[in-house]
Amino acid sequence: MSEPSTPTSPSAPQAEITQLCSRHFTSIPLSLSRFQRRWFLTFPRTYGLPDPDSQRIVCALNSPDYSASDEHARNHFWLNPSCRSQRWNPSDSTTKYSAVSPIHLLLDSSYPVARLTGRIRSEPSNDPHDEGKQIACYEVEVVMLDDGLLRQCYYCLTWEASGKANSRFSPSGNDIYWCSSCEAAGWVNSTIRKLRLQDILPWSNVDENAKDNLYSPTRLMTTA
Ligand SMILES: [Zn+2]
Ligand SMILES: [Zn+2]
Ligand SMILES: [Zn+2]
């Protein structure tokens, strides 16, 4: 008789955030993040930024494709090279990355995170200088595990690896995650706090204090 399969150990180590490193682009590693059908290059660490939550999105990678099945969209996207000109905060210090092709960043990682499927199609450019012209987009298959994606708390917009606590965030919905303090506060309190935050933001200095938000990609700005 064969051995019964052992159940997953409760003390299994938590998954690490996958870092994209390449000798060709920079000594600073990057990470991948996703909210549903939108993919982003992100900074997996704060790198000494004054506000660790303000500038973690390096660039968007795609325009979401709602024609794909949920299952396919889970680990495939159409890399739209013009998306890198969309940036959350025009005054950020990450502009140097716009000089590097996102394809190169993705495919050149010494730890494999993605590959091209070979499919190419055209999509409208997001660069305003292109005036909507069609550009070639490349289908990318993400080969790393979901657990390696860098997560953001949906409620307070904290990113993983922001503070001293290095615990990973837990799922709280469809591709939504929450940090340990929002999880401890519970769904009701965290939602109320989030709504208050949204009420206050329009009256505060949004341009100066805007935080990256994976969940609100409409707030990405074009800096080109
Ligand atoms: Zn290279
Ligand atoms: Zn939180
Ligand atoms: Zn431009």
PDB file of C-alpha atoms and ligand atoms in Angstrom:
ATOM      1  CA  MET A   1       0.000   0.000   0.000  1.00  0.00           C
ATOM      2  CA  SER A   2       1.326   3.436  -0.848  1.00  0.00           C
ATOM      3  CA  GLU A   3       2.048   6.077   1.733  1.00  0.00           C
ATOM      4  CA  PRO A   4      -0.771   8.537   2.354  1.00  0.00           C
ATOM      5  CA  SER A   5       0.194  11.974   1.026  1.00  0.00           C
ATOM      6  CA  THR A   6       1.292  14.275   3.805  1.00  0.00           C
ATOM      7  CA  PRO A   7      -0.899  17.325   4.353  1.00  0.00           C
ATOM      8  CA  THR A   8       0.697  20.744   3.955  1.00  0.00           C
ATOM      9  CA  SER A   9       2.701  21.565   7.024  1.00  0.00           C
ATOM     10  CA  PRO A  10       1.182  24.394   9.063  1.00  0.00           C
ATOM     11  CA  SER A  11       4.680  25.687   9.718  1.00  0.00           C
ATOM     12  CA  ALA A  12       5.587  25.887   6.021  1.00  0.00           C
ATOM     13  CA  PRO A  13       7.687  28.998   5.417  1.00  0.00           C
ATOM     14  CA  GLN A  14       5.815  31.883   3.819  1.00  0.00           C
ATOM     15  CA  ALA A  15       6.469  32.490   0.141  1.00  0.00           C
ATOM     16  CA  GLU A  16       9.045  35.093  -0.826  1.00  0.00           C
ATOM     17  CA  ILE A  17       8.366  38.060  -3.091  1.00  0.00           C
ATOM     18  CA  THR A  18       9.928  37.191  -6.437  1.00  0.00           C
ATOM     19  CA  GLN A  19      12.598  39.659  -7.481  1.00  0.00           C
ATOM     20  CA  LEU A  20      13.557  40.436 -11.056  1.00  0.00           C
ATOM     21  CA  CYS A  21      17.303  40.882 -11.268  1.00  0.00           C
ATOM     22  CA  SER A  22      19.482  41.259 -14.320  1.00  0.00           C
ATOM     23  CA  ARG A  23      23.072  42.250 -14.835  1.00  0.00           C
ATOM     24  CA  HIS A  24      21.843  44.275 -17.814  1.00  0.00           C
ATOM     25  CA  PHE A  25      19.529  46.791 -16.285  1.00  0.00           C
ATOM     26  CA  THR A  26      20.240  47.756 -12.728  1.00  0.00           C
ATOM     27  CA  SER A  27      21.413  46.523  -9.407  1.00  0.00           C
ATOM     28  CA  ILE A  28      18.013  47.402  -7.943  1.00  0.00           C
ATOM     29  CA  PRO A  29      15.644  44.426  -8.185  1.00  0.00           C
ATOM     30  CA  LEU A  30      12.071  44.869  -9.349  1.00  0.00           C
ATOM     31  CA  SER A  31       8.945  42.824  -8.767  1.00  0.00           C
ATOM     32  CA  LEU A  32       5.670  42.107 -10.526  1.00  0.00           C
ATOM     33  CA  SER A  33       2.236  43.021  -9.195  1.00  0.00           C
ATOM     34  CA  ARG A  34      -1.230  42.322 -10.514  1.00  0.00           C
ATOM     35  CA  PHE A  35      -4.743  43.416  -9.809  1.00  0.00           C
ATOM     36  CA  GLN A  36      -7.112  41.207 -11.749  1.00  0.00           C
ATOM     37  CA  ARG A  37      -6.195  41.876 -15.394  1.00  0.00           C
ATOM     38  CA  ARG A  38      -3.741  44.694 -14.881  1.00  0.00           C
ATOM     39  CA  TRP A  39      -0.028  44.013 -14.473  1.00  0.00           C
ATOM     40  CA  PHE A  40       2.627  46.309 -13.090  1.00  0.00           C
ATOM     41  CA  LEU A  41       6.362  46.469 -12.565  1.00  0.00           C
ATOM     42  CA  THR A  42       6.938  47.443  -8.946  1.00  0.00           C
ATOM     43  CA  PHE A  43       9.716  48.044  -6.454  1.00  0.00           C
ATOM     44  CA  PRO A  44       9.804  45.116  -4.010  1.00  0.00           C
ATOM     45  CA  ARG A  45      11.502  47.301  -1.392  1.00  0.00           C
ATOM     46  CA  THR A  46      11.355  50.878  -0.259  1.00  0.00           C
ATOM     47  CA  TYR A  47      14.979  51.682  -1.125  1.00  0.00           C
ATOM     48  CA  GLY A  48      15.011  54.446   1.426  1.00  0.00           C
ATOM     49  CA  LEU A  49      12.185  56.429  -0.113  1.00  0.00           C
ATOM     50  CA  PRO A  50      10.777  58.999   2.331  1.00  0.00           C
ATOM     51  CA  ASP A  51       7.258  57.642   1.953  1.00  0.00           C
ATOM     52  CA  PRO A  52       7.535  53.923   1.304  1.00  0.00           C
ATOM     53  CA  ASP A  53       3.995  53.723  -0.023  1.00  0.00           C
ATOM     54  CA  SER A  54       4.076  56.592  -2.463  1.00  0.00           C
ATOM     55  CA  GLN A  55       6.197  55.311  -5.295  1.00  0.00           C
ATOM     56  CA  ARG A  56       6.217  51.575  -5.630  1.00  0.00           C
ATOM     57  CA  ILE A  57       4.720  51.272  -9.118  1.00  0.00           C
ATOM     58  CA  VAL A  58       7.423  51.583 -11.760  1.00  0.00           C
ATOM     59  CA  CYS A  59       5.030  51.295 -14.683  1.00  0.00           C
ATOM     60  CA  ALA A  60       1.931  49.577 -15.954  1.00  0.00           C
ATOM     61  CA  LEU A  61       2.594  46.753 -18.416  1.00  0.00           C
ATOM     62  CA  ASN A  62      -0.695  46.247 -20.209  1.00  0.00           C
ATOM     63  CA  SER A  63      -4.136  47.467 -21.043  1.00  0.00           C
ATOM     64  CA  PRO A  64      -6.500  44.940 -19.458  1.00  0.00           C
ATOM     65  CA  ASP A  65      -8.005  42.458 -21.901  1.00  0.00           C
ATOM     66  CA  TYR A  66     -11.535  41.522 -20.923  1.00  0.00           C
ATOM     67  CA  SER A  67     -11.958  39.123 -23.852  1.00  0.00           C
ATOM     68  CA  ALA A  68      -9.651  36.499 -22.318  1.00  0.00           C
ATOM     69  CA  SER A  69     -10.980  33.848 -19.974  1.00  0.00           C
ATOM     70  CA  ASP A  70     -10.372  34.342 -16.262  1.00  0.00           C
ATOM     71  CA  GLU A  71      -8.089  31.360 -16.210  1.00  0.00           C
ATOM     72  CA  HIS A  72      -5.981  32.601 -19.124  1.00  0.00           C
ATOM     73  CA  ALA A  73      -5.866  36.167 -17.784  1.00  0.00           C
ATOM     74  CA  ARG A  74      -4.515  34.854 -14.509  1.00  0.00           C
ATOM     75  CA  ASN A  75      -1.041  34.406 -15.985  1.00  0.00           C
ATOM     76  CA  HIS A  76      -1.113  36.004 -19.441  1.00  0.00           C
ATOM     77  CA  PHE A  77      -1.216  39.599 -20.592  1.00  0.00           C
ATOM     78  CA  TRP A  78      -0.543  41.624 -23.735  1.00  0.00           C
ATOM     79  CA  LEU A  79       2.498  43.724 -23.025  1.00  0.00           C
ATOM     80  CA  ASN A  80       1.795  47.179 -24.403  1.00  0.00           C
ATOM     81  CA  PRO A  81       5.154  48.972 -24.683  1.00  0.00           C
ATOM     82  CA  SER A  82       3.485  52.398 -24.509  1.00  0.00           C
ATOM     83  CA  CYS A  83       2.145  51.693 -21.022  1.00  0.00           C
ATOM     84  CA  ARG A  84       5.487  52.567 -19.504  1.00  0.00           C
ATOM     85  CA  SER A  85       4.819  56.209 -20.279  1.00  0.00           C
ATOM     86  CA  GLN A  86       1.948  56.024 -17.786  1.00  0.00           C
ATOM     87  CA  ARG A  87       3.151  56.680 -14.319  1.00  0.00           C
ATOM     88  CA  TRP A  88       1.466  57.341 -11.061  1.00  0.00           C
ATOM     89  CA  ASN A  89       3.431  60.293  -9.877  1.00  0.00           C
ATOM     90  CA  PRO A  90       4.950  62.659 -12.422  1.00  0.00           C
ATOM     91  CA  SER A  91       7.456  63.938  -9.892  1.00  0.00           C
ATOM     92  CA  ASP A  92       8.782  60.511  -9.030  1.00  0.00           C
ATOM     93  CA  SER A  93      12.390  59.556  -9.299  1.00  0.00           C
ATOM     94  CA  THR A  94      11.912  56.384 -11.336  1.00  0.00           C
ATOM     95  CA  THR A  95      12.050  58.052 -14.725  1.00  0.00           C
ATOM     96  CA  LYS A  96      15.337  56.346 -15.480  1.00  0.00           C
ATOM     97  CA  TYR A  97      13.472  53.069 -15.855  1.00  0.00           C
ATOM     98  CA  SER A  98      11.463  54.427 -18.745  1.00  0.00           C
ATOM     99  CA  ALA A  99      14.659  54.208 -20.764  1.00  0.00           C
ATOM    100  CA  VAL A 100      14.700  50.441 -20.318  1.00  0.00           C
ATOM    101  CA  SER A 101      12.299  48.306 -22.305  1.00  0.00           C
ATOM    102  CA  PRO A 102       9.760  46.529 -20.074  1.00  0.00           C
ATOM    103  CA  ILE A 103      10.180  43.446 -22.277  1.00  0.00           C
ATOM    104  CA  HIS A 104      13.864  43.436 -21.509  1.00  0.00           C
ATOM    105  CA  LEU A 105      13.157  43.850 -17.788  1.00  0.00           C
ATOM    106  CA  LEU A 106      10.705  40.960 -17.801  1.00  0.00           C
ATOM    107  CA  LEU A 107      12.581  38.496 -19.961  1.00  0.00           C
ATOM    108  CA  ASP A 108      16.091  39.207 -18.798  1.00  0.00           C
ATOM    109  CA  SER A 109      15.605  38.354 -15.154  1.00  0.00           C
ATOM    110  CA  SER A 110      18.125  35.845 -13.933  1.00  0.00           C
ATOM    111  CA  TYR A 111      15.217  34.188 -12.101  1.00  0.00           C
ATOM    112  CA  PRO A 112      12.711  33.375 -14.874  1.00  0.00           C
ATOM    113  CA  VAL A 113       9.428  35.217 -14.356  1.00  0.00           C
ATOM    114  CA  ALA A 114       7.906  35.451 -17.824  1.00  0.00           C
ATOM    115  CA  ARG A 115       8.235  34.366 -21.422  1.00  0.00           C
ATOM    116  CA  LEU A 116       6.817  35.475 -24.753  1.00  0.00           C
ATOM    117  CA  THR A 117       4.184  33.149 -26.161  1.00  0.00           C
ATOM    118  CA  GLY A 118       5.046  34.289 -29.686  1.00  0.00           C
ATOM    119  CA  ARG A 119       1.646  35.867 -30.303  1.00  0.00           C
ATOM    120  CA  ILE A 120       1.642  39.489 -31.464  1.00  0.00           C
ATOM    121  CA  ARG A 121      -1.308  41.811 -31.992  1.00  0.00           C
ATOM    122  CA  SER A 122      -1.898  45.523 -32.367  1.00  0.00           C
ATOM    123  CA  GLU A 123      -3.394  47.798 -29.739  1.00  0.00           C
ATOM    124  CA  PRO A 124      -3.757  51.567 -29.580  1.00  0.00           C
ATOM    125  CA  SER A 125      -0.762  53.343 -28.089  1.00  0.00           C
ATOM    126  CA  ASN A 126      -1.242  54.988 -24.705  1.00  0.00           C
ATOM    127  CA  ASP A 127       1.396  57.571 -25.472  1.00  0.00           C
ATOM    128  CA  PRO A 128      -0.394  60.852 -26.242  1.00  0.00           C
ATOM    129  CA  HIS A 129       2.329  61.715 -28.745  1.00  0.00           C
ATOM    130  CA  ASP A 130       1.211  58.729 -30.811  1.00  0.00           C
ATOM    131  CA  GLU A 131      -2.341  60.056 -31.149  1.00  0.00           C
ATOM    132  CA  GLY A 132      -3.927  56.628 -30.862  1.00  0.00           C
ATOM    133  CA  LYS A 133      -1.842  54.917 -33.517  1.00  0.00           C
ATOM    134  CA  GLN A 134      -1.721  51.120 -33.402  1.00  0.00           C
ATOM    135  CA  ILE A 135       1.424  49.533 -32.017  1.00  0.00           C
ATOM    136  CA  ALA A 136       2.619  45.932 -31.729  1.00  0.00           C
ATOM    137  CA  CYS A 137       1.908  44.225 -28.408  1.00  0.00           C
ATOM    138  CA  TYR A 138       3.368  40.908 -27.292  1.00  0.00           C
ATOM    139  CA  GLU A 139       1.559  38.236 -25.344  1.00  0.00           C
ATOM    140  CA  VAL A 140       3.443  37.379 -22.176  1.00  0.00           C
ATOM    141  CA  GLU A 141       3.011  34.261 -20.091  1.00  0.00           C
ATOM    142  CA  VAL A 142       3.940  34.758 -16.458  1.00  0.00           C
ATOM    143  CA  VAL A 143       5.721  31.632 -15.277  1.00  0.00           C
ATOM    144  CA  MET A 144       6.407  32.593 -11.665  1.00  0.00           C
ATOM    145  CA  LEU A 145       3.967  31.657  -8.926  1.00  0.00           C
ATOM    146  CA  ASP A 146       1.196  34.013  -7.806  1.00  0.00           C
ATOM    147  CA  ASP A 147       2.697  33.977  -4.328  1.00  0.00           C
ATOM    148  CA  GLY A 148       5.745  35.809  -5.653  1.00  0.00           C
ATOM    149  CA  LEU A 149       3.754  38.865  -6.767  1.00  0.00           C
ATOM    150  CA  LEU A 150       4.211  41.959  -4.599  1.00  0.00           C
ATOM    151  CA  ARG A 151       0.938  42.779  -2.824  1.00  0.00           C
ATOM    152  CA  GLN A 152      -0.652  46.000  -1.629  1.00  0.00           C
ATOM    153  CA  CYS A 153      -3.255  46.393   1.099  1.00  0.00           C
ATOM    154  CA  TYR A 154      -6.533  47.318  -0.539  1.00  0.00           C
ATOM    155  CA  TYR A 155      -7.720  49.230   2.533  1.00  0.00           C
ATOM    156  CA  CYS A 156      -4.768  51.334   3.699  1.00  0.00           C
ATOM    157  CA  LEU A 157      -2.611  51.113   0.539  1.00  0.00           C
ATOM    158  CA  THR A 158       0.415  49.864   2.447  1.00  0.00           C
ATOM    159  CA  TRP A 159       2.766  47.725   0.379  1.00  0.00           C
ATOM    160  CA  GLU A 160       4.423  44.540   1.458  1.00  0.00           C
ATOM    161  CA  ALA A 161       7.994  44.894   2.700  1.00  0.00           C
ATOM    162  CA  SER A 162       7.349  48.468   3.842  1.00  0.00           C
ATOM    163  CA  GLY A 163       8.216  48.243   7.506  1.00  0.00           C
ATOM    164  CA  LYS A 164      10.107  45.987   9.795  1.00  0.00           C
ATOM    165  CA  ALA A 165       7.421  43.321   9.697  1.00  0.00           C
ATOM    166  CA  ASN A 166       8.037  41.147   6.678  1.00  0.00           C
ATOM    167  CA  SER A 167       4.901  39.042   6.853  1.00  0.00           C
ATOM    168  CA  ARG A 168       3.018  38.593   3.609  1.00  0.00           C
ATOM    169  CA  PHE A 169      -0.491  40.031   3.176  1.00  0.00           C
ATOM    170  CA  SER A 170      -3.501  37.709   3.159  1.00  0.00           C
ATOM    171  CA  PRO A 171      -6.184  37.447   0.483  1.00  0.00           C
ATOM    172  CA  SER A 172      -9.353  39.424   1.205  1.00  0.00           C
ATOM    173  CA  GLY A 173     -11.316  38.999  -2.020  1.00  0.00           C
ATOM    174  CA  ASN A 174     -10.843  38.632  -5.761  1.00  0.00           C
ATOM    175  CA  ASP A 175      -7.148  39.464  -6.131  1.00  0.00           C
ATOM    176  CA  ILE A 176      -7.503  41.819  -3.151  1.00  0.00           C
ATOM    177  CA  TYR A 177      -5.128  41.639  -0.189  1.00  0.00           C
ATOM    178  CA  TRP A 178      -4.980  43.196   3.235  1.00  0.00           C
ATOM    179  CA  CYS A 179      -2.189  43.937   5.675  1.00  0.00           C
ATOM    180  CA  SER A 180      -2.142  42.400   9.132  1.00  0.00           C
ATOM    181  CA  SER A 181      -3.421  45.551  10.869  1.00  0.00           C
ATOM    182  CA  CYS A 182      -6.404  45.971   8.512  1.00  0.00           C
ATOM    183  CA  GLU A 183      -7.064  42.246   8.816  1.00  0.00           C
ATOM    184  CA  ALA A 184      -7.005  42.615  12.617  1.00  0.00           C
ATOM    185  CA  ALA A 185      -9.324  45.640  12.468  1.00  0.00           C
ATOM    186  CA  GLY A 186     -11.741  43.606  10.382  1.00  0.00           C
ATOM    187  CA  TRP A 187     -13.611  44.220   7.171  1.00  0.00           C
ATOM    188  CA  VAL A 188     -16.134  46.739   8.523  1.00  0.00           C
ATOM    189  CA  ASN A 189     -13.609  49.000  10.241  1.00  0.00           C
ATOM    190  CA  SER A 190     -11.158  48.807   7.371  1.00  0.00           C
ATOM    191  CA  THR A 191     -13.850  49.689   4.841  1.00  0.00           C
ATOM    192  CA  ILE A 192     -15.019  52.669   6.871  1.00  0.00           C
ATOM    193  CA  ARG A 193     -11.448  53.888   7.210  1.00  0.00           C
ATOM    194  CA  LYS A 194     -10.890  53.495   3.475  1.00  0.00           C
ATOM    195  CA  LEU A 195     -14.050  55.465   2.652  1.00  0.00           C
ATOM    196  CA  ARG A 196     -12.980  58.251   5.013  1.00  0.00           C
ATOM    197  CA  LEU A 197      -9.602  58.328   3.311  1.00  0.00           C
ATOM    198  CA  GLN A 198     -11.286  58.741  -0.068  1.00  0.00           C
ATOM    199  CA  ASP A 199     -13.458  61.539   1.323  1.00  0.00           C
ATOM    200  CA  ILE A 200     -10.482  63.405   2.627  1.00  0.00           C
ATOM    201  CA  LEU A 201      -8.182  62.996  -0.339  1.00  0.00           C
ATOM    202  CA  PRO A 202      -9.924  65.346  -2.794  1.00  0.00           C
ATOM    203  CA  TRP A 203      -9.433  68.210  -0.338  1.00  0.00           C
ATOM    204  CA  SER A 204      -5.849  67.447   0.500  1.00  0.00           C
ATOM    205  CA  ASN A 205      -2.860  68.066  -1.675  1.00  0.00           C
ATOM    206  CA  VAL A 206      -3.393  65.008  -3.849  1.00  0.00           C
ATOM    207  CA  ASP A 207      -0.707  65.809  -6.393  1.00  0.00           C
ATOM    208  CA  GLU A 208       1.969  66.025  -3.730  1.00  0.00           C
ATOM    209  CA  ASN A 209       0.820  63.204  -1.501  1.00  0.00           C
ATOM    210  CA  ALA A 210      -0.738  60.796  -3.942  1.00  0.00           C
ATOM    211  CA  LYS A 211       0.026  57.183  -3.200  1.00  0.00           C
ATOM    212  CA  ASP A 212       0.465  54.437  -5.719  1.00  0.00           C
ATOM    213  CA  ASN A 213      -2.662  52.342  -5.900  1.00  0.00           C
ATOM    214  CA  LEU A 214      -2.799  49.048  -7.747  1.00  0.00           C
ATOM    215  CA  TYR A 215      -6.533  49.000  -7.323  1.00  0.00           C
ATOM    216  CA  SER A 216      -7.181  52.409  -8.894  1.00  0.00           C
ATOM    217  CA  PRO A 217      -5.248  52.292 -12.139  1.00  0.00           C
ATOM    218  CA  THR A 218      -7.409  55.030 -13.661  1.00  0.00           C
ATOM    219  CA  ARG A 219      -5.324  57.353 -11.547  1.00  0.00           C
ATOM    220  CA  LEU A 220      -2.184  56.521 -13.460  1.00  0.00           C
ATOM    221  CA  MET A 221      -0.872  59.657 -15.080  1.00  0.00           C
ATOM    222  CA  THR A 222       0.839  60.189 -18.367  1.00  0.00           C
ATOM    223  CA  THR A 223       4.175  61.880 -17.995  1.00  0.00           C
ATOM    224  CA  ALA A 224       5.330  61.798 -21.595  1.00  0.00           C
TER     225      ALA A 224
HETATM  226 ZN    ZN B   1      19.822  42.177 -21.085  1.00  0.00          ZN
HETATM  227 ZN    ZN B   2      -3.922  47.764   5.525  1.00  0.00          ZN
HETATM  228 ZN    ZN B   3       5.662  60.481 -25.634  1.00  0.00          ZN
END
